[in-house]
Tab-separated table of C-alpha atoms in Angstrom:
chain	number	residue	atom	x	y	z
A	1	UNK	CA	71.884	83.723	166.912
A	2	UNK	CA	71.087	87.009	165.063
A	3	UNK	CA	70.507	87.377	161.035
A	4	UNK	CA	69.775	90.086	158.575
A	5	UNK	CA	68.403	89.721	155.594
A	6	UNK	CA	68.135	92.623	152.908
A	7	UNK	CA	66.261	90.911	149.917
A	8	UNK	CA	67.185	93.698	147.190
A	9	UNK	CA	71.199	94.022	145.969
A	10	UNK	CA	70.278	96.712	143.822
A	11	UNK	CA	67.719	99.151	144.023
A	12	UNK	CA	67.127	101.641	141.122
A	13	UNK	CA	64.986	104.435	141.450
A	14	UNK	CA	64.620	108.068	139.260
A	15	UNK	CA	65.492	111.649	141.470
A	16	UNK	CA	62.740	112.833	143.232
A	17	UNK	CA	60.877	109.857	143.195
A	18	UNK	CA	60.133	107.859	146.687
A	19	UNK	CA	62.188	104.844	147.734
A	20	UNK	CA	62.014	102.070	150.017
A	21	UNK	CA	64.815	99.753	151.088
A	22	UNK	CA	63.665	96.877	152.472
A	23	UNK	CA	65.242	95.172	155.856
A	24	UNK	CA	64.317	91.903	158.042
A	25	UNK	CA	66.001	90.826	160.973
A	26	UNK	CA	65.797	87.747	163.283
A	27	UNK	CA	66.839	87.773	166.829
A	28	UNK	CA	65.670	85.879	169.837
A	29	UNK	CA	66.062	88.767	172.343
A	30	UNK	CA	66.017	92.280	172.183
A	31	UNK	CA	66.879	94.259	169.414
A	32	UNK	CA	68.635	97.324	168.474
A	33	UNK	CA	68.846	98.080	164.863
A	34	UNK	CA	70.770	100.358	162.457
A	35	UNK	CA	71.082	101.838	158.888
A	36	UNK	CA	74.474	102.694	157.517
A	37	UNK	CA	75.141	104.200	154.264
A	38	UNK	CA	78.315	104.086	152.627
A	39	UNK	CA	79.585	106.061	148.890
A	40	UNK	CA	81.839	104.736	147.415
A	41	UNK	CA	85.668	104.826	148.689
A	42	UNK	CA	84.765	105.633	152.351
A	43	UNK	CA	83.756	103.820	155.211
A	44	UNK	CA	80.137	103.726	156.509
A	45	UNK	CA	78.360	106.584	157.817
A	46	UNK	CA	75.652	106.302	160.882
A	47	UNK	CA	72.122	107.239	159.040
A	48	UNK	CA	69.524	106.390	161.567
A	49	UNK	CA	69.317	103.939	164.672
A	50	UNK	CA	66.580	102.601	166.772
A	51	UNK	CA	66.905	101.395	170.624
A	52	UNK	CA	63.752	101.811	171.895
A	53	UNK	CA	60.483	104.308	172.047
A	54	UNK	CA	58.903	105.462	168.821
A	55	UNK	CA	59.015	102.985	165.888
A	56	UNK	CA	59.653	105.833	163.541
A	57	UNK	CA	62.776	106.973	163.546
A	58	UNK	CA	64.269	109.810	161.459
A	59	UNK	CA	67.873	110.320	160.581
A	60	UNK	CA	70.241	112.299	158.638
A	61	UNK	CA	69.300	113.120	154.903
A	62	UNK	CA	65.637	112.834	154.859
A	63	UNK	CA	65.891	109.430	155.620
A	64	UNK	CA	63.554	107.577	158.224
A	65	UNK	CA	62.987	104.140	159.246
A	66	UNK	CA	59.807	102.082	160.710
A	67	UNK	CA	60.329	99.135	163.343
A	68	UNK	CA	57.939	97.063	162.575
A	69	UNK	CA	58.288	94.189	165.449
A	70	UNK	CA	55.815	91.370	164.521
A	71	UNK	CA	56.829	91.744	160.724
A	72	UNK	CA	60.540	91.761	162.542
A	73	UNK	CA	61.285	94.521	159.467
A	74	UNK	CA	63.441	97.677	159.562
A	75	UNK	CA	62.637	99.494	156.324
A	76	UNK	CA	64.110	102.055	155.235
A	77	UNK	CA	62.319	105.256	153.435
A	78	UNK	CA	63.123	108.416	151.865
A	79	UNK	CA	59.781	110.665	149.997
A	80	UNK	CA	62.335	111.810	147.260
A	81	UNK	CA	65.799	111.021	146.756
A	82	UNK	CA	68.703	112.742	145.092
A	83	UNK	CA	71.120	111.682	142.702
A	84	UNK	CA	73.530	112.339	145.712
A	85	UNK	CA	72.127	109.298	147.426
A	86	UNK	CA	73.708	106.770	145.715
A	87	UNK	CA	75.281	104.627	147.569
A	88	UNK	CA	75.433	101.420	149.243
A	89	UNK	CA	73.247	100.547	152.551
A	90	UNK	CA	73.742	98.494	155.363
A	91	UNK	CA	71.053	97.056	157.487
A	92	UNK	CA	72.437	95.979	161.013
A	93	UNK	CA	70.920	94.755	164.198
A	94	UNK	CA	72.609	94.390	167.280
A	95	UNK	CA	71.576	92.078	171.070
A	96	UNK	CA	73.464	93.386	173.295
A	97	UNK	CA	74.065	96.639	175.736
A	98	UNK	CA	77.534	97.077	177.166
A	99	UNK	CA	81.233	97.844	175.829
A	100	UNK	CA	82.165	96.094	172.298
A	101	UNK	CA	78.830	94.899	171.124
A	102	UNK	CA	78.833	93.093	168.216
A	103	UNK	CA	77.063	94.232	164.920
A	104	UNK	CA	75.506	91.739	162.362
A	105	UNK	CA	75.106	93.067	159.141
A	106	UNK	CA	72.950	92.261	155.838
A	107	UNK	CA	74.815	91.997	152.576
A	108	UNK	CA	73.743	95.703	151.451
A	109	UNK	CA	71.266	97.393	149.054
A	110	UNK	CA	72.773	99.561	146.239
A	111	UNK	CA	70.716	102.502	145.325
A	112	UNK	CA	71.577	104.131	142.112
A	113	UNK	CA	69.572	107.381	141.771
A	114	UNK	CA	68.979	108.084	138.170
A	115	UNK	CA	67.937	110.917	136.149
B	1	UNK	CA	91.855	115.009	162.777
B	2	UNK	CA	88.383	113.959	164.138
B	3	UNK	CA	86.249	110.723	164.246
B	4	UNK	CA	88.170	107.733	162.960
B	5	UNK	CA	91.197	107.502	160.825
B	6	UNK	CA	92.917	104.856	159.124
B	7	UNK	CA	96.596	104.495	157.028
B	8	UNK	CA	97.162	103.534	154.522
B	9	UNK	CA	94.410	104.165	152.613
B	10	UNK	CA	95.626	101.477	149.706
B	11	UNK	CA	98.243	98.423	150.408
B	12	UNK	CA	99.825	96.102	147.966
B	13	UNK	CA	101.405	92.851	149.528
B	14	UNK	CA	102.843	90.017	148.090
B	15	UNK	CA	102.277	86.678	150.473
B	16	UNK	CA	105.453	86.702	151.755
B	17	UNK	CA	105.512	90.308	153.319
B	18	UNK	CA	104.564	91.858	156.788
B	19	UNK	CA	102.578	95.143	157.160
B	20	UNK	CA	100.753	96.423	159.088
B	21	UNK	CA	97.283	98.566	159.182
B	22	UNK	CA	96.845	101.363	161.427
B	23	UNK	CA	93.617	102.739	163.155
B	24	UNK	CA	93.446	106.234	165.197
B	25	UNK	CA	89.877	107.415	166.969
B	26	UNK	CA	89.859	110.801	168.283
B	27	UNK	CA	86.402	110.424	169.605
B	28	UNK	CA	87.159	109.512	173.292
B	29	UNK	CA	86.045	106.016	173.331
B	30	UNK	CA	86.517	102.686	174.374
B	31	UNK	CA	85.929	100.107	172.371
B	32	UNK	CA	87.274	99.510	168.635
B	33	UNK	CA	86.536	97.044	165.692
B	34	UNK	CA	88.441	95.370	163.048
B	35	UNK	CA	86.049	94.374	160.210
B	36	UNK	CA	86.522	92.853	157.070
B	37	UNK	CA	84.966	94.214	154.190
B	38	UNK	CA	84.355	91.793	150.569
B	39	UNK	CA	82.716	92.241	147.488
B	40	UNK	CA	79.172	90.244	147.693
B	41	UNK	CA	79.404	89.591	151.500
B	42	UNK	CA	78.088	91.218	154.686
B	43	UNK	CA	80.949	92.698	156.664
B	44	UNK	CA	82.824	90.493	159.261
B	45	UNK	CA	83.845	90.814	162.335
B	46	UNK	CA	87.238	89.872	163.166
B	47	UNK	CA	87.976	91.235	166.584
B	48	UNK	CA	86.648	93.687	169.332
B	49	UNK	CA	88.623	95.767	172.224
B	50	UNK	CA	87.300	97.191	174.779
B	51	UNK	CA	89.869	99.288	177.258
B	52	UNK	CA	92.303	97.734	175.162
B	53	UNK	CA	91.127	93.626	176.022
B	54	UNK	CA	90.255	91.706	173.176
B	55	UNK	CA	86.988	90.615	173.843
B	56	UNK	CA	85.763	89.056	170.244
B	57	UNK	CA	88.095	87.095	168.106
B	58	UNK	CA	85.965	85.896	165.337
B	59	UNK	CA	87.685	82.642	164.366
B	60	UNK	CA	90.298	84.856	162.224
B	61	UNK	CA	93.282	82.558	160.950
B	62	UNK	CA	96.666	83.521	163.245
B	63	UNK	CA	98.146	85.437	159.897
B	64	UNK	CA	96.389	88.418	161.302
B	65	UNK	CA	97.649	89.533	164.373
B	66	UNK	CA	95.306	92.669	166.465
B	67	UNK	CA	97.148	95.003	168.954
B	68	UNK	CA	95.523	97.808	170.983
B	69	UNK	CA	98.199	99.521	172.857
B	70	UNK	CA	96.059	102.250	174.441
B	71	UNK	CA	92.061	102.998	173.643
B	72	UNK	CA	92.794	105.363	170.720
B	73	UNK	CA	95.394	103.202	168.334
B	74	UNK	CA	94.089	99.725	166.970
B	75	UNK	CA	96.587	97.638	164.417
B	76	UNK	CA	96.238	94.507	162.631
B	77	UNK	CA	99.499	93.175	161.808
B	78	UNK	CA	99.487	91.372	158.813
B	79	UNK	CA	102.200	88.222	157.253
B	80	UNK	CA	101.838	85.669	155.123
B	81	UNK	CA	98.711	86.425	153.207
B	82	UNK	CA	96.526	84.676	150.535
B	83	UNK	CA	95.276	86.713	147.560
B	84	UNK	CA	91.725	85.333	149.181
B	85	UNK	CA	92.547	88.434	151.862
B	86	UNK	CA	92.275	91.084	149.438
B	87	UNK	CA	89.695	93.257	150.486
B	88	UNK	CA	88.918	96.291	152.518
B	89	UNK	CA	89.345	96.004	156.414
B	90	UNK	CA	87.019	99.077	158.049
B	91	UNK	CA	88.079	100.067	161.495
B	92	UNK	CA	85.356	101.169	164.022
B	93	UNK	CA	85.058	102.649	167.734
B	94	UNK	CA	82.287	103.261	169.967
B	95	UNK	CA	81.920	104.170	173.747
B	96	UNK	CA	82.207	100.809	174.666
B	97	UNK	CA	79.983	101.771	178.401
B	98	UNK	CA	78.368	98.629	180.109
B	99	UNK	CA	74.234	99.269	180.036
B	100	UNK	CA	74.579	100.906	176.887
B	101	UNK	CA	73.769	100.667	173.566
B	102	UNK	CA	76.703	101.646	171.476
B	103	UNK	CA	76.821	103.409	167.879
B	104	UNK	CA	79.359	102.394	165.991
B	105	UNK	CA	81.595	105.127	164.260
B	106	UNK	CA	83.539	103.835	160.816
B	107	UNK	CA	86.863	105.053	159.494
B	108	UNK	CA	86.936	105.015	155.755
B	109	UNK	CA	89.095	101.792	155.646
B	110	UNK	CA	92.201	100.172	153.995
B	111	UNK	CA	91.822	98.360	150.554
B	112	UNK	CA	94.373	95.746	150.642
B	113	UNK	CA	95.381	94.083	147.863
B	114	UNK	CA	97.508	90.721	148.136
B	115	UNK	CA	99.490	89.384	144.903
């Protein structure tokens, strides 16, 4: 069975500072990893995904994540955050290909960017 | 309209009411999903449909009844709900093709309150 741990439920950070949101996963087979963002009163929007290949994945809005197999981690980073990045961020894992694959989500990290 | 749409956006119902949530995707996808998002809990997968066939029922109580008349539409019929069923219900869709790692695209959700 697969699982995702997001250790930080809230991360406060000042505008223009760097940020890292942590994600660790467990899975017995090949994994596919995703980060989603949820702005208030909205659904989830895909930020980036790791399927294979380069372990450094770049996404939208200046975010990037690094897949580390030995540490079973997929941490999300941004070198300089903006007020508009305030949102909840979810890490998710899937070990399936094919139609209707199941995603297992973490509990989310609330990023609060302050002036 | 583009992407995944959900109606209504907000719903308040009594425990004896019957109501339905609607989801429509305009992405040409074949797989559709229902998720439940409760405060402080990971997103819970409820149902998965692929090419109109239900492929996953994650031990969801029978007071939730899904319907997928075609690949573009997904309904969640609700009856005799409990207050603990109050949550944000998210619909998602993906390509659903065998041998591919699916990316799920989410709608904005329906905020359900059961009195």
